[in-house]
mmCIF file of N, CA, C and O in Angstrom:
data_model
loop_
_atom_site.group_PDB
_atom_site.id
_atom_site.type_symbol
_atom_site.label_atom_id
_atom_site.label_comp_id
_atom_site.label_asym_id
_atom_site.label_seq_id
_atom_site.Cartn_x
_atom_site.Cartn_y
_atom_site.Cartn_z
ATOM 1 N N UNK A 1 87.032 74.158 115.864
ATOM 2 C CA UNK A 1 85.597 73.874 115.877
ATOM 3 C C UNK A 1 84.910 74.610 117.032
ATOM 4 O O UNK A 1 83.735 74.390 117.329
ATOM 5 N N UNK A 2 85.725 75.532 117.700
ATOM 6 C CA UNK A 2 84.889 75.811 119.433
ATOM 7 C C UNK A 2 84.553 77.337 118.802
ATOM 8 O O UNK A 2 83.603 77.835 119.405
ATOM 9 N N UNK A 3 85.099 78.219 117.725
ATOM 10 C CA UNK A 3 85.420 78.969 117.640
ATOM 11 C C UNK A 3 83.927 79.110 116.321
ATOM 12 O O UNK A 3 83.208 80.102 116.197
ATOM 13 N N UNK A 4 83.826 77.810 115.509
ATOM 14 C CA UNK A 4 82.271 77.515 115.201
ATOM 15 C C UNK A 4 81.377 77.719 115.884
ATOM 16 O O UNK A 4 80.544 78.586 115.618
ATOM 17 N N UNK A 5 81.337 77.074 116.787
ATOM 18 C CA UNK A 5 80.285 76.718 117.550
ATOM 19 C C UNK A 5 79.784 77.873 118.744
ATOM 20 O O UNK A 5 78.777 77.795 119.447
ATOM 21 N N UNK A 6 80.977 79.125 118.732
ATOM 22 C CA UNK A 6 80.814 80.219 118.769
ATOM 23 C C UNK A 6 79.520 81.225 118.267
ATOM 24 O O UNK A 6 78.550 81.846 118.701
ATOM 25 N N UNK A 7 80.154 80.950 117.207
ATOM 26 C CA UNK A 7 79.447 82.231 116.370
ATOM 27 C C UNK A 7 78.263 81.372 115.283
ATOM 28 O O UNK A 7 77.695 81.862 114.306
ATOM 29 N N UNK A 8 78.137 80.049 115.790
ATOM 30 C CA UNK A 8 77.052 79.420 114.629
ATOM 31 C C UNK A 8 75.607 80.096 114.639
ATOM 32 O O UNK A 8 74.783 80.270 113.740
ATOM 33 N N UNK A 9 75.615 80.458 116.208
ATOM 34 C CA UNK A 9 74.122 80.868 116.200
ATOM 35 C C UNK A 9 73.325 82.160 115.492
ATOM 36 O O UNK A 9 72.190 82.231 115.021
ATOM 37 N N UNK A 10 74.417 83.168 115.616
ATOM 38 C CA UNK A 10 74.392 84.409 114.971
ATOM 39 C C UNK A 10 75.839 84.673 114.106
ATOM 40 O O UNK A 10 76.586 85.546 114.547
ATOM 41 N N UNK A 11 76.181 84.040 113.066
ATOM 42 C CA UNK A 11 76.998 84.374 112.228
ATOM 43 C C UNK A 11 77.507 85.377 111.735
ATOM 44 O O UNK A 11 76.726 85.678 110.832
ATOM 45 N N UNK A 12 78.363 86.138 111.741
ATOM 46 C CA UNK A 12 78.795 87.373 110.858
ATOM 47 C C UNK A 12 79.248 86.769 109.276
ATOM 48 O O UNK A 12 80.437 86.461 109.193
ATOM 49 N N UNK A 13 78.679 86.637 108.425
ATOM 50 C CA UNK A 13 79.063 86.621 106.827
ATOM 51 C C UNK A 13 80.514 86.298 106.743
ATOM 52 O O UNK A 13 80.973 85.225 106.352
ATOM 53 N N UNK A 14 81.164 87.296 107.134
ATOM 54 C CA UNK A 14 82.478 86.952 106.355
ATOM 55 C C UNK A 14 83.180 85.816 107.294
ATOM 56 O O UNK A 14 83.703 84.771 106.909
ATOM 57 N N UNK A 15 83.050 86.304 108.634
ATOM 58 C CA UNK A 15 83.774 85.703 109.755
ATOM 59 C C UNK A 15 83.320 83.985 109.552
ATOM 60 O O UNK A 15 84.244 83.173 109.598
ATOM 61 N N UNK A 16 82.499 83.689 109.425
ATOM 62 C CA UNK A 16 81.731 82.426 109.627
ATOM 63 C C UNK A 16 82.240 81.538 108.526
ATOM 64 O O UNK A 16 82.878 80.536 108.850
ATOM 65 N N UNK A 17 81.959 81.883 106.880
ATOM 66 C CA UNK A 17 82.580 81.589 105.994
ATOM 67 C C UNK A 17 83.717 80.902 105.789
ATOM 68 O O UNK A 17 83.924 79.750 105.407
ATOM 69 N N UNK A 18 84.717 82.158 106.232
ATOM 70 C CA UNK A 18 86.449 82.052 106.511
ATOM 71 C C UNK A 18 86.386 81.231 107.493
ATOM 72 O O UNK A 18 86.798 80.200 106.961
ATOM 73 N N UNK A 19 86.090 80.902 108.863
ATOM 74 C CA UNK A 19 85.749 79.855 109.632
ATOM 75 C C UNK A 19 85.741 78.184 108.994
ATOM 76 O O UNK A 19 86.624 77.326 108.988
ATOM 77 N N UNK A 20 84.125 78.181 108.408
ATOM 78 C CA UNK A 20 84.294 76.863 107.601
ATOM 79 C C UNK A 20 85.136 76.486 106.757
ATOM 80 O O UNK A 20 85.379 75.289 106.601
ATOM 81 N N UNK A 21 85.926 77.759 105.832
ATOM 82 C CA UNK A 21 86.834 76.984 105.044
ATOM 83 C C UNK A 21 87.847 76.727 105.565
ATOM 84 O O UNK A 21 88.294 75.754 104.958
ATOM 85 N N UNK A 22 88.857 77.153 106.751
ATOM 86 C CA UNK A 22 89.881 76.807 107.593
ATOM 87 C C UNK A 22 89.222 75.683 107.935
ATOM 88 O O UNK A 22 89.622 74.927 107.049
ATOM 89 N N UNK A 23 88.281 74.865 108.795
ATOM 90 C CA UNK A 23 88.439 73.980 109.320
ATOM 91 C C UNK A 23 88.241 72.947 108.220
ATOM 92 O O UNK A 23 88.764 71.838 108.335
ATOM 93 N N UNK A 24 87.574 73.237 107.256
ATOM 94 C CA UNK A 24 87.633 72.206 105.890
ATOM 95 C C UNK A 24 89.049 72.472 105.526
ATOM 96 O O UNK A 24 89.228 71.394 104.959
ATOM 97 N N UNK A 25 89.740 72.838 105.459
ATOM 98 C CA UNK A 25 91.297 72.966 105.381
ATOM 99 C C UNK A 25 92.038 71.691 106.263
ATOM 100 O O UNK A 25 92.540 70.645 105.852
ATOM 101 N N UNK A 26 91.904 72.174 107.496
ATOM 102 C CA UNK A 26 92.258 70.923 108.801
ATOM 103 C C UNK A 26 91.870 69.519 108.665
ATOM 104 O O UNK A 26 92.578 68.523 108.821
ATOM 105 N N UNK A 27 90.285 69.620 108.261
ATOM 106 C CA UNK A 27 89.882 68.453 108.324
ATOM 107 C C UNK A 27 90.316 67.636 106.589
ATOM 108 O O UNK A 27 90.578 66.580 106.012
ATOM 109 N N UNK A 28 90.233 68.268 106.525
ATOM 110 C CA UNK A 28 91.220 67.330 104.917
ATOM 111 C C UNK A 28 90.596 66.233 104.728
ATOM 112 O O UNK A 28 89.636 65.973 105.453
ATOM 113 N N UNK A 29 91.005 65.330 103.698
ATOM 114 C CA UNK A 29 91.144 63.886 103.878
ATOM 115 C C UNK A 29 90.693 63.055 104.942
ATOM 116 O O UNK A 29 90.152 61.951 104.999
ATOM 117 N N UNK A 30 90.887 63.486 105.363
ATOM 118 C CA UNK A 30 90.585 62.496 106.719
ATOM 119 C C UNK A 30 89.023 62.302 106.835
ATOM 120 O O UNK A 30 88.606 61.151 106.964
ATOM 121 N N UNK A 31 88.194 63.286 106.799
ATOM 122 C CA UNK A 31 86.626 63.428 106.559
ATOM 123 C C UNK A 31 86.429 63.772 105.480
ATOM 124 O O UNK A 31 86.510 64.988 105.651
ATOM 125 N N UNK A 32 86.242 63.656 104.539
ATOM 126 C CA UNK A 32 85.489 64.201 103.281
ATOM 127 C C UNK A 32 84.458 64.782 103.382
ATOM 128 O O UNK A 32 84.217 65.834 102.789
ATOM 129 N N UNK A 33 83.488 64.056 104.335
ATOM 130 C CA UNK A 33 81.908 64.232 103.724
ATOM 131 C C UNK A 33 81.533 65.714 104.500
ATOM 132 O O UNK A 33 80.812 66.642 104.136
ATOM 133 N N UNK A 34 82.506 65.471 105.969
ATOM 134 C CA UNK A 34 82.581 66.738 106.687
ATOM 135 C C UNK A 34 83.140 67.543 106.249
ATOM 136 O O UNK A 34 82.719 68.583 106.755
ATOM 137 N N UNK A 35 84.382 67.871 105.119
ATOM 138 C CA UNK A 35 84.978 68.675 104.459
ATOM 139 C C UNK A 35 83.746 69.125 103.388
ATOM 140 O O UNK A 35 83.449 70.301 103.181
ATOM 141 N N UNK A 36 83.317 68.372 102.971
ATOM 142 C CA UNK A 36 82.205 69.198 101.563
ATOM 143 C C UNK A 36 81.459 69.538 102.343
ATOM 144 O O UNK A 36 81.423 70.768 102.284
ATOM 145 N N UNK A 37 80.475 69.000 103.451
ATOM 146 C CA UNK A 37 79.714 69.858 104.373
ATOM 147 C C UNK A 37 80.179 71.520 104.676
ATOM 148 O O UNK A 37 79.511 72.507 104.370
ATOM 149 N N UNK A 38 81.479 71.512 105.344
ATOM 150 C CA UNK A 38 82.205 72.459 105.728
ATOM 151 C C UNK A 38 81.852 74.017 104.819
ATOM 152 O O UNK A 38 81.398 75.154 104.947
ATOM 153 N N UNK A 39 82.429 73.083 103.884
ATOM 154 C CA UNK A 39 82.499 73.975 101.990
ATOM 155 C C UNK A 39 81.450 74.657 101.831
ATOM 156 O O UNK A 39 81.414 75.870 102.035
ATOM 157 N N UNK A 40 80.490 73.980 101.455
ATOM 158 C CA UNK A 40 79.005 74.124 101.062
ATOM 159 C C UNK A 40 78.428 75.078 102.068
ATOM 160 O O UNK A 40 77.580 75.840 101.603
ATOM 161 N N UNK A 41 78.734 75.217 103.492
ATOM 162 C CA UNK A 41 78.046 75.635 104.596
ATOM 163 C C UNK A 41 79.048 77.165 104.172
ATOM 164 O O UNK A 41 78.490 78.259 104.254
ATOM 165 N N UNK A 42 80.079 77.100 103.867
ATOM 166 C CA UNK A 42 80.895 78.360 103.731
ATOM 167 C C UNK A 42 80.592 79.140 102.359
ATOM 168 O O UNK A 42 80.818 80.320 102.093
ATOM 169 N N UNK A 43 80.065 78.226 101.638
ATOM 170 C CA UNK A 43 79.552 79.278 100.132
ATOM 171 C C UNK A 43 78.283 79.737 100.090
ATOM 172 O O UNK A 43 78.072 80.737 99.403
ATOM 173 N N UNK A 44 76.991 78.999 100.934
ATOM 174 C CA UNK A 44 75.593 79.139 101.012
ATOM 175 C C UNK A 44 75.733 80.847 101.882
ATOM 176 O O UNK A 44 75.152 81.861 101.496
ATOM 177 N N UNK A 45 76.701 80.746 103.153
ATOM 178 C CA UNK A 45 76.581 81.864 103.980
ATOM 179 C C UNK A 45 77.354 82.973 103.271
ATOM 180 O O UNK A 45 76.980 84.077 103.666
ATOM 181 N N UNK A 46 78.385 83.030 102.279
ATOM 182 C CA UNK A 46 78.954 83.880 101.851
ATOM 183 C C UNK A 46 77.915 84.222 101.056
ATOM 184 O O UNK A 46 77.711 85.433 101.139
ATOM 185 N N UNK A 47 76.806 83.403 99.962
ATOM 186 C CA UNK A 47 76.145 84.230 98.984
ATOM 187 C C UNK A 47 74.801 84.169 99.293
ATOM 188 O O UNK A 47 73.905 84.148 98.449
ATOM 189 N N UNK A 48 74.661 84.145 100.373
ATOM 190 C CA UNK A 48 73.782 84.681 101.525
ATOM 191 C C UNK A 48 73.770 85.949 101.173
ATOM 192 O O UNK A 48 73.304 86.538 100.198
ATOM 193 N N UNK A 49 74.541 86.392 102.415
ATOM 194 C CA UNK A 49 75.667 87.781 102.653
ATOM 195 C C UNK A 49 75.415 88.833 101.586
ATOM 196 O O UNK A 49 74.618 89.749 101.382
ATOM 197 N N UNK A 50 76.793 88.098 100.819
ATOM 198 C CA UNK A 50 76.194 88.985 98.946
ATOM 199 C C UNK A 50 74.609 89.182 99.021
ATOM 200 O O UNK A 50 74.152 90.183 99.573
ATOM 201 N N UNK A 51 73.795 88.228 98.467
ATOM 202 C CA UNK A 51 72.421 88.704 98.565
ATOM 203 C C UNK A 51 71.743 90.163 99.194
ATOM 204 O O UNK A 51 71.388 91.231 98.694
ATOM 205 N N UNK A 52 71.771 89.637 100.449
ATOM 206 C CA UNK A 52 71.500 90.462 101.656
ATOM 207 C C UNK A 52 71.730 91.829 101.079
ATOM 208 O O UNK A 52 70.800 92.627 100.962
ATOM 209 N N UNK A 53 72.742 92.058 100.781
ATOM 210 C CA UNK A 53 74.001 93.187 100.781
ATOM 211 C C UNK A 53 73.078 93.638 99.618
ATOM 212 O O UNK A 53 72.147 94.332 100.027
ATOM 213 N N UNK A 54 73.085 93.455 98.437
ATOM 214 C CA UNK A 54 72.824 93.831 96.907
ATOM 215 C C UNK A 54 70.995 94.179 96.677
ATOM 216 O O UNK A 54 70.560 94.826 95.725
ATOM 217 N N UNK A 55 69.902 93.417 98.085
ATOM 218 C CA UNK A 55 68.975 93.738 98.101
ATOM 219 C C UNK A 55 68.900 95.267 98.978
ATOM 220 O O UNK A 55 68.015 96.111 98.839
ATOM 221 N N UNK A 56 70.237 95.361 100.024
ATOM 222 C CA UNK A 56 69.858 96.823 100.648
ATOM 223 C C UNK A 56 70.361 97.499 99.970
ATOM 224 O O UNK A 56 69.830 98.609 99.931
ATOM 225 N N UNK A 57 71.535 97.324 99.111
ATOM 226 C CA UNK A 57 71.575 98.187 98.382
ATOM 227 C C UNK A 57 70.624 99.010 97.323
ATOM 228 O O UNK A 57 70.529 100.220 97.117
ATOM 229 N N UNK A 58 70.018 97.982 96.783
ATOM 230 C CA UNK A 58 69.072 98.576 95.740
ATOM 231 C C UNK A 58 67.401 98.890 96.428
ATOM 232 O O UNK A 58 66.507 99.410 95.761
ATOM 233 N N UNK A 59 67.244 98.451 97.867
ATOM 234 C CA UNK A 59 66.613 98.922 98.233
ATOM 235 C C UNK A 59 66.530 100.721 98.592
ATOM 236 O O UNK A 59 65.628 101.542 98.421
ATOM 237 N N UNK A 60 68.027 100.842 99.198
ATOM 238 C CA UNK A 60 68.439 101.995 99.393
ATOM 239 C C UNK A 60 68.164 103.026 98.347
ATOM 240 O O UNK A 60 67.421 103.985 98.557
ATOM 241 N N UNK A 61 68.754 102.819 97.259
ATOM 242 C CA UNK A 61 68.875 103.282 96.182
ATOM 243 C C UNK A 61 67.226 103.815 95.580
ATOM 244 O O UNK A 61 66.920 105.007 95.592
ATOM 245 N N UNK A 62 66.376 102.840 95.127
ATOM 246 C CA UNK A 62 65.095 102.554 95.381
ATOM 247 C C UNK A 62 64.167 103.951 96.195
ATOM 248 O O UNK A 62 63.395 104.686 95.579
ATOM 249 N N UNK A 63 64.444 104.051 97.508
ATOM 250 C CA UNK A 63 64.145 104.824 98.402
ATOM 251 C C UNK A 63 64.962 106.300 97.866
ATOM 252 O O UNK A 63 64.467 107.425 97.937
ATOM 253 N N UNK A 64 65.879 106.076 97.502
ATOM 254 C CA UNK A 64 66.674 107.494 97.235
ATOM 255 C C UNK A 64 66.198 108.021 96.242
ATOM 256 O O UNK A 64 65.988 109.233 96.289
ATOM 257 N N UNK A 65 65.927 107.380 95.203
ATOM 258 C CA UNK A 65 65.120 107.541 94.001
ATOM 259 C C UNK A 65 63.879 107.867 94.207
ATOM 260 O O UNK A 65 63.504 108.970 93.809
ATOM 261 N N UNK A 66 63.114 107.133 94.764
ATOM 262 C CA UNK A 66 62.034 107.988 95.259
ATOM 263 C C UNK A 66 61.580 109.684 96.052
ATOM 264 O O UNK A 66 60.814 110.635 95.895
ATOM 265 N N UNK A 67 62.583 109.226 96.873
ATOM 266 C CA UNK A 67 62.581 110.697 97.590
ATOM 267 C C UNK A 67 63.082 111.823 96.943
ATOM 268 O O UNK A 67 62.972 112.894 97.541
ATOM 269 N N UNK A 68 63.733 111.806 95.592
ATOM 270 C CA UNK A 68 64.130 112.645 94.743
ATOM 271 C C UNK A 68 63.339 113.136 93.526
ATOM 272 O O UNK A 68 63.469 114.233 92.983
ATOM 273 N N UNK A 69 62.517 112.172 93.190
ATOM 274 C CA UNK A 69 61.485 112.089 92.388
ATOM 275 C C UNK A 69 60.369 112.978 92.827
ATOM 276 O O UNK A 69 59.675 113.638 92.053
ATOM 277 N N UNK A 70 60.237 112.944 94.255
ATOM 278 C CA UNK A 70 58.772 114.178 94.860
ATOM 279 C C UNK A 70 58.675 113.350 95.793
ATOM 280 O O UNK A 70 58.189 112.438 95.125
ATOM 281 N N UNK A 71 58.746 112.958 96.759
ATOM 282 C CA UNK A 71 58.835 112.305 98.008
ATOM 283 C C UNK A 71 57.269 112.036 98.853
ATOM 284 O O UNK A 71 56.918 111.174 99.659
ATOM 285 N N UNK A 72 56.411 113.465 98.107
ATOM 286 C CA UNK A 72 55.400 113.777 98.989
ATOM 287 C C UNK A 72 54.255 112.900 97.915
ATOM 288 O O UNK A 72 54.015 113.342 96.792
ATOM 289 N N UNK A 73 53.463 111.327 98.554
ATOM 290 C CA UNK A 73 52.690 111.094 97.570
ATOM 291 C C UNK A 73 51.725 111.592 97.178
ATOM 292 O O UNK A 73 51.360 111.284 96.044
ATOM 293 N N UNK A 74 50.762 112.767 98.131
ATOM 294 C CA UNK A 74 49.933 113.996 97.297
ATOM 295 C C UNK A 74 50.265 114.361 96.294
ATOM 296 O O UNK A 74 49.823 114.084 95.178
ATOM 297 N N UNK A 75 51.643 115.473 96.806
ATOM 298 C CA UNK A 75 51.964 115.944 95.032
ATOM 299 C C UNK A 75 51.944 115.061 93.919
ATOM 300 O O UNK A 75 51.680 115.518 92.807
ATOM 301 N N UNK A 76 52.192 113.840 94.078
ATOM 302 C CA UNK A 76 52.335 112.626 92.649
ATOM 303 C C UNK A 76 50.971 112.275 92.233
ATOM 304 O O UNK A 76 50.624 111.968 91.093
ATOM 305 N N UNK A 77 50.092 112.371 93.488
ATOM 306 C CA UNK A 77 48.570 111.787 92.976
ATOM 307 C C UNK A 77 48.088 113.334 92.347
ATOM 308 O O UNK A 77 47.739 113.226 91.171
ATOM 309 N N UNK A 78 48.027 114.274 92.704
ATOM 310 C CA UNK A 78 47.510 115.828 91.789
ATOM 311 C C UNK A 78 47.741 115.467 90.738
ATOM 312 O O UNK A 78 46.693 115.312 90.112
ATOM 313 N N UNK A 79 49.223 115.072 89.770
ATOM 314 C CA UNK A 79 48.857 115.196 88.982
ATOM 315 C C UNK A 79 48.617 113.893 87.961
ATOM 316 O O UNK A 79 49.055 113.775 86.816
ATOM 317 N N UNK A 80 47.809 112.970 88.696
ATOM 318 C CA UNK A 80 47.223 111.870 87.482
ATOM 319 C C UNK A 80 45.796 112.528 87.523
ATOM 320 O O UNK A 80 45.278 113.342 88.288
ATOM 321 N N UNK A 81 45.327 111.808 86.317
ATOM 322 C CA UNK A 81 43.951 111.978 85.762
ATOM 323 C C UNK A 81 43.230 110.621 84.863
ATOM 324 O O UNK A 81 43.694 109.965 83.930
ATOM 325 N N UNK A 82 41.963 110.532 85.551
ATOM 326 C CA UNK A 82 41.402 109.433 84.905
ATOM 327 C C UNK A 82 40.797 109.599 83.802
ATOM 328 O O UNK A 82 40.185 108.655 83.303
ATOM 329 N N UNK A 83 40.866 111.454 82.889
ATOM 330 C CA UNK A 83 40.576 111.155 81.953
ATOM 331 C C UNK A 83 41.327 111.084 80.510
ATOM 332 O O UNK A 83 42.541 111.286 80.516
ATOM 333 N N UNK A 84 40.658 110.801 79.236
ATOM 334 C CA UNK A 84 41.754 111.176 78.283
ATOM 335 C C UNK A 84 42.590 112.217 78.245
ATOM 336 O O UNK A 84 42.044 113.133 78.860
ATOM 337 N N UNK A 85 43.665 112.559 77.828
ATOM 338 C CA UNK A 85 44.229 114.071 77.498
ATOM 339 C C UNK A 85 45.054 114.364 78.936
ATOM 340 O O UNK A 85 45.235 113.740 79.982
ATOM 341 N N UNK A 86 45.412 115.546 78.442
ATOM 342 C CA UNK A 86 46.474 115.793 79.290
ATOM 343 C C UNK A 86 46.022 116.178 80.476
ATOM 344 O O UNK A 86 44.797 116.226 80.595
ATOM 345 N N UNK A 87 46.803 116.519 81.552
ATOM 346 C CA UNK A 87 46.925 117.010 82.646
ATOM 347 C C UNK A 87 46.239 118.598 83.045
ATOM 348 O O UNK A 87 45.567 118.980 84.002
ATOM 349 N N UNK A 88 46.798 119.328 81.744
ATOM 350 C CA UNK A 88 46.130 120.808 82.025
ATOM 351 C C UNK A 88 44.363 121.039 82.032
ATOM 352 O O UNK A 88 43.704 121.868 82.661
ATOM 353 N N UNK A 89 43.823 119.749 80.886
ATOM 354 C CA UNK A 89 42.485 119.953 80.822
ATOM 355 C C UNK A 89 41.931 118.774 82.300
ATOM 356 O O UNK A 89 40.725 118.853 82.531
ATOM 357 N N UNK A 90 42.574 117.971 83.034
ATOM 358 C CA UNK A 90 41.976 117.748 83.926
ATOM 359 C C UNK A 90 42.056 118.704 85.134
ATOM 360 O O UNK A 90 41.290 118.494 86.074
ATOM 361 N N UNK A 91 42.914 119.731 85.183
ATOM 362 C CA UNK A 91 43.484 120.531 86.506
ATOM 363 C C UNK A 91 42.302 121.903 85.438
ATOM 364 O O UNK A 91 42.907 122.949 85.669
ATOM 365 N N UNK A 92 41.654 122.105 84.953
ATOM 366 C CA UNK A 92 40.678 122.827 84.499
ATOM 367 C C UNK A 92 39.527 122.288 84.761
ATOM 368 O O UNK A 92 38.798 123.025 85.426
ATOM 369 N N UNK A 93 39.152 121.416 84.524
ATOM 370 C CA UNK A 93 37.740 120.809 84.363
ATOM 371 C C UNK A 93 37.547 121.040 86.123
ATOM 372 O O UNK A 93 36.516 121.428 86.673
ATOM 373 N N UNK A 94 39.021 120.632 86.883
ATOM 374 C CA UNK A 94 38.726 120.351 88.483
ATOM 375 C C UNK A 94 38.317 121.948 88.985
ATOM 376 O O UNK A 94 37.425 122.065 89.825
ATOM 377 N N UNK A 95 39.033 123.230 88.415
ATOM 378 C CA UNK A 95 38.924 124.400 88.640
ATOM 379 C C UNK A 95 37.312 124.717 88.399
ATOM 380 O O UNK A 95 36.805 125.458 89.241
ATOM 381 N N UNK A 96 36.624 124.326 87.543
ATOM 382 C CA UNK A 96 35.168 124.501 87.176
ATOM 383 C C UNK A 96 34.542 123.989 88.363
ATOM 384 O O UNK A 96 33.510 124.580 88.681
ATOM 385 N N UNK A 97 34.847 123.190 88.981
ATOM 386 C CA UNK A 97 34.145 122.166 89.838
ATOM 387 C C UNK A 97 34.218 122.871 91.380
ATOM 388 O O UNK A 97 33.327 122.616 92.190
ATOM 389 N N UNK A 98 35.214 123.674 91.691
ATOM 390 C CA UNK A 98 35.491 124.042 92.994
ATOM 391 C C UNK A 98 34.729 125.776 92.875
ATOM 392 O O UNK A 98 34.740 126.524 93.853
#
């Protein structure tokens, strides 16, 4: 439990986890209510963790995708157009104008 009370404040995911379920291991029988506490405190922080993990990932990803796509948001705004039709007759109509 000293080895909890360690790392409770700033947890590492895996370390913390594996933590609660050893001492819910120890504490057995003897406590229950502190054993399912234990448990529960070791699955919330593991799929925590996961979470965490699977949002930077696809954040990452996200960002990578973007920056591959044209990175620069000028170039992406050139070519929309608020009017009907395609692209070539708005990048004309704009050529008349300049």
């Amino acid at each position: 439990s000293e080895a909890l009370a360690w790392v409770g404040h700033f947890p590492p995911g895996s370390l913390y986890g594996r933590l609660c379920q050893l001492l819910a291991l120890t504490t057995g029988d003897r406590d229950p209510l502190a054993t399912a506490g234990l448990l529960a405190e070791s699955l919330s922080v593991t799929t925590r963790h996961q979470l965490l993990a699977i949002v930077h990932a696809r954040t990452r990803k996200k960002r990578k995708a973007a920056a591959a796509a044209g990175g620069d948001v000028s170039d992406q705004l050139q070519g929309l157009s608020l009017q009907e039709g395609d692209s070539q007759d708005s990048q004309d109509s704009q050529s008349h104008l300049a």
